[in-house]
Coordinates of C-alpha atoms in Angstrom, one line a residue:
X1361 CA 37.3 5.2 -13.2
X1362 CA 40.4 3.8 -15.0
X1363 CA 40.5 0.1 -16.1
X1364 CA 43.3 -2.0 -17.4
X1365 CA 44.6 -0.9 -20.7
X1366 CA 44.1 2.8 -20.1
X1367 CA 40.3 2.7 -20.7
X1368 CA 38.3 5.2 -18.6
X1369 CA 34.6 4.8 -17.8
X1370 CA 32.3 6.9 -15.7
X1371 CA 30.0 5.1 -13.3
X1372 CA 27.5 7.9 -13.4
X1373 CA 24.7 5.4 -14.4
X1374 CA 24.6 4.2 -10.7
X1375 CA 23.6 7.5 -9.1
X1376 CA 21.4 8.3 -12.1
X1377 CA 19.4 5.0 -11.7
X1378 CA 19.2 5.4 -7.9
X1379 CA 18.1 9.0 -8.3
X1380 CA 15.4 8.1 -10.8
X1381 CA 14.0 5.3 -8.7
X1382 CA 13.7 7.1 -5.5
X1383 CA 13.3 10.7 -6.8
X1384 CA 11.4 10.3 -10.0
X1385 CA 12.2 11.1 -13.6
X1386 CA 12.7 14.8 -12.7
X1387 CA 15.7 13.9 -10.5
X1388 CA 17.1 11.5 -13.1
X1389 CA 16.8 14.1 -15.9
X1390 CA 18.5 16.7 -13.7
X1391 CA 21.3 14.2 -12.9
X1392 CA 21.9 13.4 -16.6
X1393 CA 22.1 17.0 -17.6
X1394 CA 24.4 17.7 -14.6
X1395 CA 26.6 14.8 -15.7
X1396 CA 26.7 16.2 -19.3
X1397 CA 27.7 19.6 -17.9
X1398 CA 30.4 17.9 -16.0
X1399 CA 32.1 16.9 -19.2
X1400 CA 32.9 20.5 -19.9
X1401 CA 35.4 21.5 -21.3
X1402 CA 35.5 18.2 -23.2
X1403 CA 34.4 18.0 -26.8
X1404 CA 30.8 18.7 -27.6
X1405 CA 30.3 15.2 -28.9
X1406 CA 31.1 13.8 -25.5
X1407 CA 28.7 16.1 -23.7
X1408 CA 25.9 15.3 -26.2
X1409 CA 26.5 11.6 -25.9
X1410 CA 26.4 11.8 -22.1
X1411 CA 23.1 13.9 -22.2
X1412 CA 21.4 11.6 -24.7
X1413 CA 22.4 8.3 -23.1
X1414 CA 21.5 9.7 -19.6
X1415 CA 18.1 10.8 -20.8
X1416 CA 17.4 7.4 -22.4
X1417 CA 18.4 5.6 -19.3
X1418 CA 16.3 7.9 -17.1
X1419 CA 13.2 7.2 -19.3
X1420 CA 13.8 3.5 -19.1
X1421 CA 14.2 3.4 -15.3
X1422 CA 11.2 5.7 -14.8
X1423 CA 9.0 3.5 -16.9
X1424 CA 9.8 0.5 -14.7
X1425 CA 9.6 2.2 -11.3
X1426 CA 6.2 0.8 -10.5
X1427 CA 7.1 -2.9 -10.9
X1428 CA 10.3 -2.3 -9.0
X1429 CA 8.6 -1.0 -5.9
X1430 CA 5.8 -3.6 -6.1
X1431 CA 8.5 -6.4 -5.9
X1432 CA 10.0 -8.1 -2.9
X1433 CA 13.6 -7.2 -2.0
X1434 CA 15.2 -10.1 -3.9
X1435 CA 13.2 -9.3 -7.0
X1436 CA 14.3 -5.7 -6.6
X1437 CA 17.9 -6.8 -6.9
X1438 CA 16.8 -8.6 -10.1
X1439 CA 15.4 -5.3 -11.4
X1440 CA 18.8 -3.8 -10.5
X1441 CA 20.5 -6.3 -12.7
X1442 CA 18.1 -5.3 -15.6
X1443 CA 18.8 -1.6 -15.1
X1444 CA 22.6 -2.2 -15.0
X1445 CA 22.5 -4.4 -18.1
X1446 CA 20.5 -1.7 -20.0
X1447 CA 22.9 1.0 -18.8
X1448 CA 25.9 -1.1 -19.8
X1449 CA 24.4 -1.7 -23.2
X1450 CA 23.8 2.0 -23.7
X1451 CA 27.4 2.8 -22.7
X1452 CA 28.8 0.2 -25.1
X1453 CA 26.7 1.5 -27.9
X1454 CA 27.9 5.0 -27.3
X1455 CA 31.5 3.9 -27.2
X1456 CA 31.1 1.8 -30.4
X1457 CA 29.7 4.8 -32.2
X1458 CA 32.9 6.7 -31.4
X1459 CA 35.0 3.7 -32.4
X1460 CA 36.2 3.4 -28.8
X1461 CA 34.7 0.0 -27.8
X1462 CA 37.0 -1.7 -25.2
X1463 CA 38.3 -5.3 -25.4
X1464 CA 35.9 -8.0 -24.0
X1465 CA 37.9 -8.5 -20.8
X1466 CA 37.9 -4.9 -19.9
X1467 CA 34.3 -4.6 -20.8
X1468 CA 33.2 -7.5 -18.6
X1469 CA 35.1 -6.0 -15.7
X1470 CA 33.2 -2.7 -16.2
X1471 CA 29.9 -4.5 -16.3
X1472 CA 30.6 -6.5 -13.1
X1473 CA 31.7 -3.3 -11.3
X1474 CA 28.6 -1.4 -12.5
X1475 CA 26.3 -4.2 -11.3
X1476 CA 28.1 -4.6 -7.9
X1477 CA 27.9 -0.9 -7.2
X1478 CA 24.3 -0.6 -8.2
X1479 CA 23.2 -3.6 -6.1
X1480 CA 25.0 -2.2 -3.1
X1481 CA 23.4 1.2 -3.6
X1482 CA 19.9 -0.4 -4.0
X1483 CA 20.5 -2.5 -0.8
X1484 CA 21.4 0.6 1.2
X1485 CA 18.5 2.6 -0.4
X1486 CA 15.9 -0.1 0.4
X1487 CA 17.1 -0.4 4.0
X1488 CA 16.9 3.4 4.5
X1489 CA 13.5 3.5 2.8
X1490 CA 12.2 0.7 5.0
X1491 CA 13.5 2.5 8.1
X1492 CA 11.8 5.7 7.1
X1493 CA 8.5 4.0 6.4
X1494 CA 8.8 2.0 9.7
X1495 CA 9.4 5.3 11.6
X1496 CA 6.4 6.9 9.9
X1497 CA 4.2 3.9 10.8
X1498 CA 5.2 4.1 14.5
X1499 CA 4.3 7.8 14.6
X1500 CA 1.1 7.1 12.8
X1501 CA 0.1 4.3 15.1
X1502 CA 0.8 6.4 18.2
X1503 CA -1.4 9.1 16.7
X1504 CA -4.1 6.6 15.9
X1505 CA -4.0 5.0 19.3
X1506 CA -4.4 8.4 21.0
X1507 CA -7.3 9.6 18.8
X1508 CA -9.0 6.2 18.9
X1509 CA -8.7 6.0 22.7
X1510 CA -10.5 9.3 23.0
X1511 CA -13.1 8.1 20.5
X1512 CA -13.7 4.9 22.5
X1513 CA -14.2 6.8 25.7
X1514 CA -16.8 9.0 24.0
X1515 CA -18.5 6.0 22.3
X1516 CA -18.7 4.2 25.7
X1517 CA -20.4 7.3 27.3
X1518 CA -22.8 7.6 24.4
X1519 CA -24.0 4.0 24.3
X1520 CA -26.2 4.1 27.4
X1521 CA -28.1 7.4 26.5
X1522 CA -28.6 6.1 22.9
X1523 CA -30.1 2.8 24.3
X1524 CA -32.5 4.9 26.4
X1525 CA -33.6 7.0 23.5
X1526 CA -34.1 3.9 21.3
X1527 CA -36.2 2.3 24.1
X1528 CA -38.5 5.3 24.3
X1529 CA -38.9 5.4 20.5
X1530 CA -40.0 1.7 20.6
X1531 CA -42.6 2.7 23.2
X1532 CA -43.9 5.4 21.0
X1533 CA -44.3 2.9 18.1
X1534 CA -46.4 0.7 20.4
X1535 CA -48.9 3.5 21.2
X1536 CA -50.4 3.5 17.7
X1537 CA -49.1 6.9 16.7
X1538 CA -50.2 8.8 13.6
X1539 CA -48.5 8.0 10.3
X1540 CA -46.3 11.1 10.5
X1541 CA -45.1 10.4 14.0
X1542 CA -44.5 6.7 13.1
X1543 CA -42.4 7.9 10.1
X1544 CA -40.3 10.2 12.4
X1545 CA -39.8 7.4 14.9
X1546 CA -38.7 4.9 12.2
X1547 CA -36.3 7.4 10.8
X1548 CA -34.8 8.2 14.2
X1549 CA -34.4 4.5 14.9
X1550 CA -32.6 3.9 11.6
X1551 CA -30.2 6.7 12.5
X1552 CA -29.7 5.3 16.0
X1553 CA -28.9 1.9 14.5
X1554 CA -26.2 3.5 12.3
X1555 CA -24.8 5.3 15.3
X1556 CA -24.7 2.0 17.3
X1557 CA -22.7 0.3 14.5
X1558 CA -20.1 3.1 14.7
X1559 CA -20.0 2.8 18.5
X1560 CA -19.7 -1.0 18.3
X1561 CA -16.7 -0.6 15.9
X1562 CA -14.9 1.8 18.3
X1563 CA -15.6 -0.5 21.3
X1564 CA -14.4 -3.6 19.4
X1565 CA -11.0 -2.0 19.0
X1566 CA -10.5 -2.3 22.8
X1567 CA -11.0 -6.0 22.7
X1568 CA -8.7 -6.9 19.8
X1569 CA -5.9 -8.2 22.0
X1570 CA -8.3 -10.1 24.3
X1571 CA -10.1 -12.1 21.6
X1572 CA -9.5 -15.8 21.5
X1573 CA -7.2 -17.1 18.8
X1574 CA -7.4 -20.3 16.8
X1575 CA -6.0 -21.9 13.7
X1576 CA -7.6 -20.0 10.8
X1577 CA -7.5 -20.6 7.1
X1578 CA -6.6 -17.4 5.2
X1579 CA -8.4 -18.7 2.0
X1580 CA -11.6 -19.4 3.9
X1581 CA -11.6 -15.9 5.5
X1582 CA -11.0 -14.4 2.0
X1583 CA -13.9 -16.4 0.6
X1584 CA -16.3 -15.3 3.4
X1585 CA -15.2 -11.7 3.1
X1586 CA -15.8 -11.8 -0.7
X1587 CA -19.3 -13.3 0.0
X1588 CA -20.1 -10.2 2.1
X1589 CA -19.3 -7.8 -0.7
X1590 CA -20.4 -10.0 -3.6
X1591 CA -23.6 -7.9 -4.4
X1592 CA -21.4 -4.9 -4.9
X1593 CA -19.0 -6.9 -7.1
X1594 CA -21.9 -8.0 -9.2
X1595 CA -23.5 -4.6 -9.4
X1596 CA -20.3 -3.0 -10.7
X1597 CA -19.3 -5.9 -12.9
X1598 CA -15.9 -6.0 -11.2
X1599 CA -13.2 -8.3 -12.5
X1600 CA -12.1 -10.2 -9.5
X1601 CA -8.6 -11.8 -9.5
X1602 CA -7.8 -14.2 -6.6
X1603 CA -4.1 -14.8 -6.8
X1604 CA -3.5 -16.0 -3.3
X1605 CA -0.4 -18.3 -3.6
X1606 CA -1.3 -20.8 -0.9
X1607 CA -3.8 -21.5 1.8
X1608 CA -1.9 -20.3 4.9
X1609 CA -3.1 -21.3 8.4
X1610 CA -2.8 -18.4 10.8
X1611 CA -3.0 -18.1 14.5
X1612 CA -5.5 -15.3 15.1
X1613 CA -9.1 -14.5 15.7
X1614 CA -11.1 -15.7 12.7
X1615 CA -13.9 -13.1 13.0
X1616 CA -11.4 -10.3 13.3
X1617 CA -9.4 -11.4 10.3
X1618 CA -12.5 -11.8 8.2
X1619 CA -13.8 -8.4 9.2
X1620 CA -10.5 -6.7 8.3
X1621 CA -10.3 -8.4 4.9
X1622 CA -14.0 -7.5 4.2
X1623 CA -13.3 -3.8 5.0
X1624 CA -10.3 -3.7 2.7
X1625 CA -12.0 -5.5 -0.1
X1626 CA -15.1 -3.3 0.1
X1627 CA -13.0 -0.2 0.1
X1628 CA -11.3 -1.4 -3.1
X1629 CA -14.6 -2.2 -4.7
X1630 CA -16.1 1.1 -3.8
X1631 CA -13.2 2.9 -5.4
X1632 CA -13.7 1.1 -8.7
X1633 CA -15.7 2.3 -11.7
X1634 CA -18.0 -0.2 -13.5
X1635 CA -15.9 -3.0 -15.0
X1636 CA -12.8 -2.2 -12.9
X1637 CA -10.3 -4.8 -11.6
X1638 CA -9.9 -5.9 -8.0
X1639 CA -6.9 -8.2 -7.2
X1640 CA -6.1 -10.0 -4.0
X1641 CA -2.8 -11.9 -3.7
X1642 CA -0.3 -13.1 -1.1
X1643 CA 3.4 -14.0 -0.9
X1644 CA 6.0 -14.6 1.8
X1645 CA 8.7 -12.0 2.5
X1646 CA 11.1 -14.0 4.5
X1647 CA 9.3 -14.8 7.8
X1648 CA 6.5 -12.3 7.0
X1649 CA 3.3 -12.9 5.1
X1650 CA 2.2 -10.1 2.7
X1651 CA -1.5 -9.9 1.7
X1652 CA -2.0 -7.5 -1.2
X1653 CA -5.3 -6.0 -2.2
X1654 CA -5.1 -3.8 -5.3
X1655 CA -7.6 -1.9 -7.5
X1656 CA -7.3 0.3 -10.6
X1657 CA -9.9 2.8 -9.3
X1658 CA -9.9 6.5 -8.7
X1659 CA -6.9 6.5 -6.3
X1660 CA -6.0 9.0 -3.6
X1661 CA -3.8 12.0 -3.2
X1662 CA -0.9 12.3 -0.7
X1663 CA -3.0 14.5 1.5
X1664 CA -5.8 11.9 1.6
X1665 CA -3.3 9.1 2.4
X1666 CA -2.0 11.0 5.4
X1667 CA -5.5 11.1 6.9
X1668 CA -6.5 7.5 6.4
X1669 CA -7.4 5.6 9.5
X1670 CA -8.3 8.7 11.5
X1671 CA -11.7 8.6 13.2
X1672 CA -14.5 9.9 11.0
X1673 CA -12.2 10.5 8.0
X1674 CA -13.4 8.9 4.8
X1675 CA -12.9 9.6 1.1
X1676 CA -16.6 8.9 0.5
X1677 CA -19.3 11.2 1.8
X1678 CA -21.4 8.1 2.9
X1679 CA -18.6 6.5 4.9
X1680 CA -17.6 6.8 8.5
X1681 CA -13.9 5.9 8.3
X1682 CA -14.2 3.4 11.2
X1683 CA -13.6 0.4 8.9
X1684 CA -10.0 1.3 8.0
X1685 CA -9.3 2.5 11.5
X1686 CA -10.3 -1.0 12.7
X1687 CA -8.0 -2.6 10.1
X1688 CA -5.0 -0.5 11.3
X1689 CA -5.6 -1.6 14.9
X1690 CA -6.2 -5.3 14.0
X1691 CA -3.0 -5.5 12.0
X1692 CA -1.1 -3.7 14.7
X1693 CA -2.5 -6.2 17.3
X1694 CA -0.7 -8.9 15.3
X1695 CA 2.5 -6.9 15.4
X1696 CA 2.1 -6.3 11.6
X1697 CA 2.1 -3.3 9.3
X1698 CA -0.6 -1.9 7.0
X1699 CA 0.7 0.1 4.0
X1700 CA -1.3 2.0 1.4
X1701 CA 0.1 3.2 -1.8
X1702 CA -2.1 5.2 -4.3
X1703 CA -2.0 7.5 -7.2
X1704 CA -5.0 9.6 -8.4
X1705 CA -6.5 8.0 -11.5
X1706 CA -4.3 4.9 -11.3
X1707 CA -5.6 3.0 -8.3
X1708 CA -4.6 1.9 -4.8
X1709 CA -2.6 -1.0 -3.4
X1710 CA -3.0 -2.1 0.2
X1711 CA -0.4 -4.4 1.7
X1712 CA -0.9 -6.1 5.0
X1713 CA 2.4 -7.5 6.3
X1714 CA 2.2 -9.7 9.4
X1715 CA 4.8 -12.0 11.1
X1716 CA 4.5 -15.7 10.6
X1717 CA 1.2 -16.5 12.5
X1718 CA 1.0 -20.1 11.5
X1719 CA -0.1 -22.3 14.3

């Protein structure tokens, strides 16, 4: 691109930054090498300069990908300004080494153009990314609804036979049976109780929309949910960080919200090693409230993330998978979204985004 005074600058940092952010360092490195090759048949110094500066910029952007995607849209634009400033600084350093530094006026025009193009590219990229994620969530919820409906039908049909079996076991216990028979009966009743809990969770999903709503304190629900899992937090010596920005009053069912938060917090605690960190925070994204629960535990693979929320799927051998399934349906009943990001060995971040439910 030609500027006033005959100076010519490439705006290759823009696609390089965007490619690194949304494709990873591999894409950024490939773009920087491709850009260097595009300098041919220029002097070797120009090709080397382009390759080195492109690689440095790729490493810088790749190192700051995580905070970029963890930020709200406005803050992402702020990160865009940081990336463009770093890219402009690298470009100026490269030109200065070749004694080709431009006048201040020309340079400021270049910096402003680079920033404007990058912010436009990030805006388009984020809108496309949100659209893709939203489409995946719609497909996921349709699949969850279909499988959950079948599970609810089965659970409803099983409830009565299980109640009958439990009644007969109680009668056996009243007949003064032998110690061995009593042991068998107690074991069977314990397993029936676990089955009843699963059935109750499935049947609860059908009443999410019908439950009475009231003015509910988010902070109070978080405190009660934490109380439910406090023995686990104490046992693992978990570092708990409560960074909820404000006490928001929501219009929803208090018991349902508390149960959803308890499931999400317990999942995070279960994923942690001894001495791990569990963080809960909240912030406003325009007219939407985001509740974020993050841990630095074992994390999950892409294959595991795809299966989350499905009936009976759980990353732990002792779990049933109904808790997270309930959370998906509860958030969906509020016209919200539940998003889970995770990397093996680095932890998991769960974000509940719901429209303004303040009474």
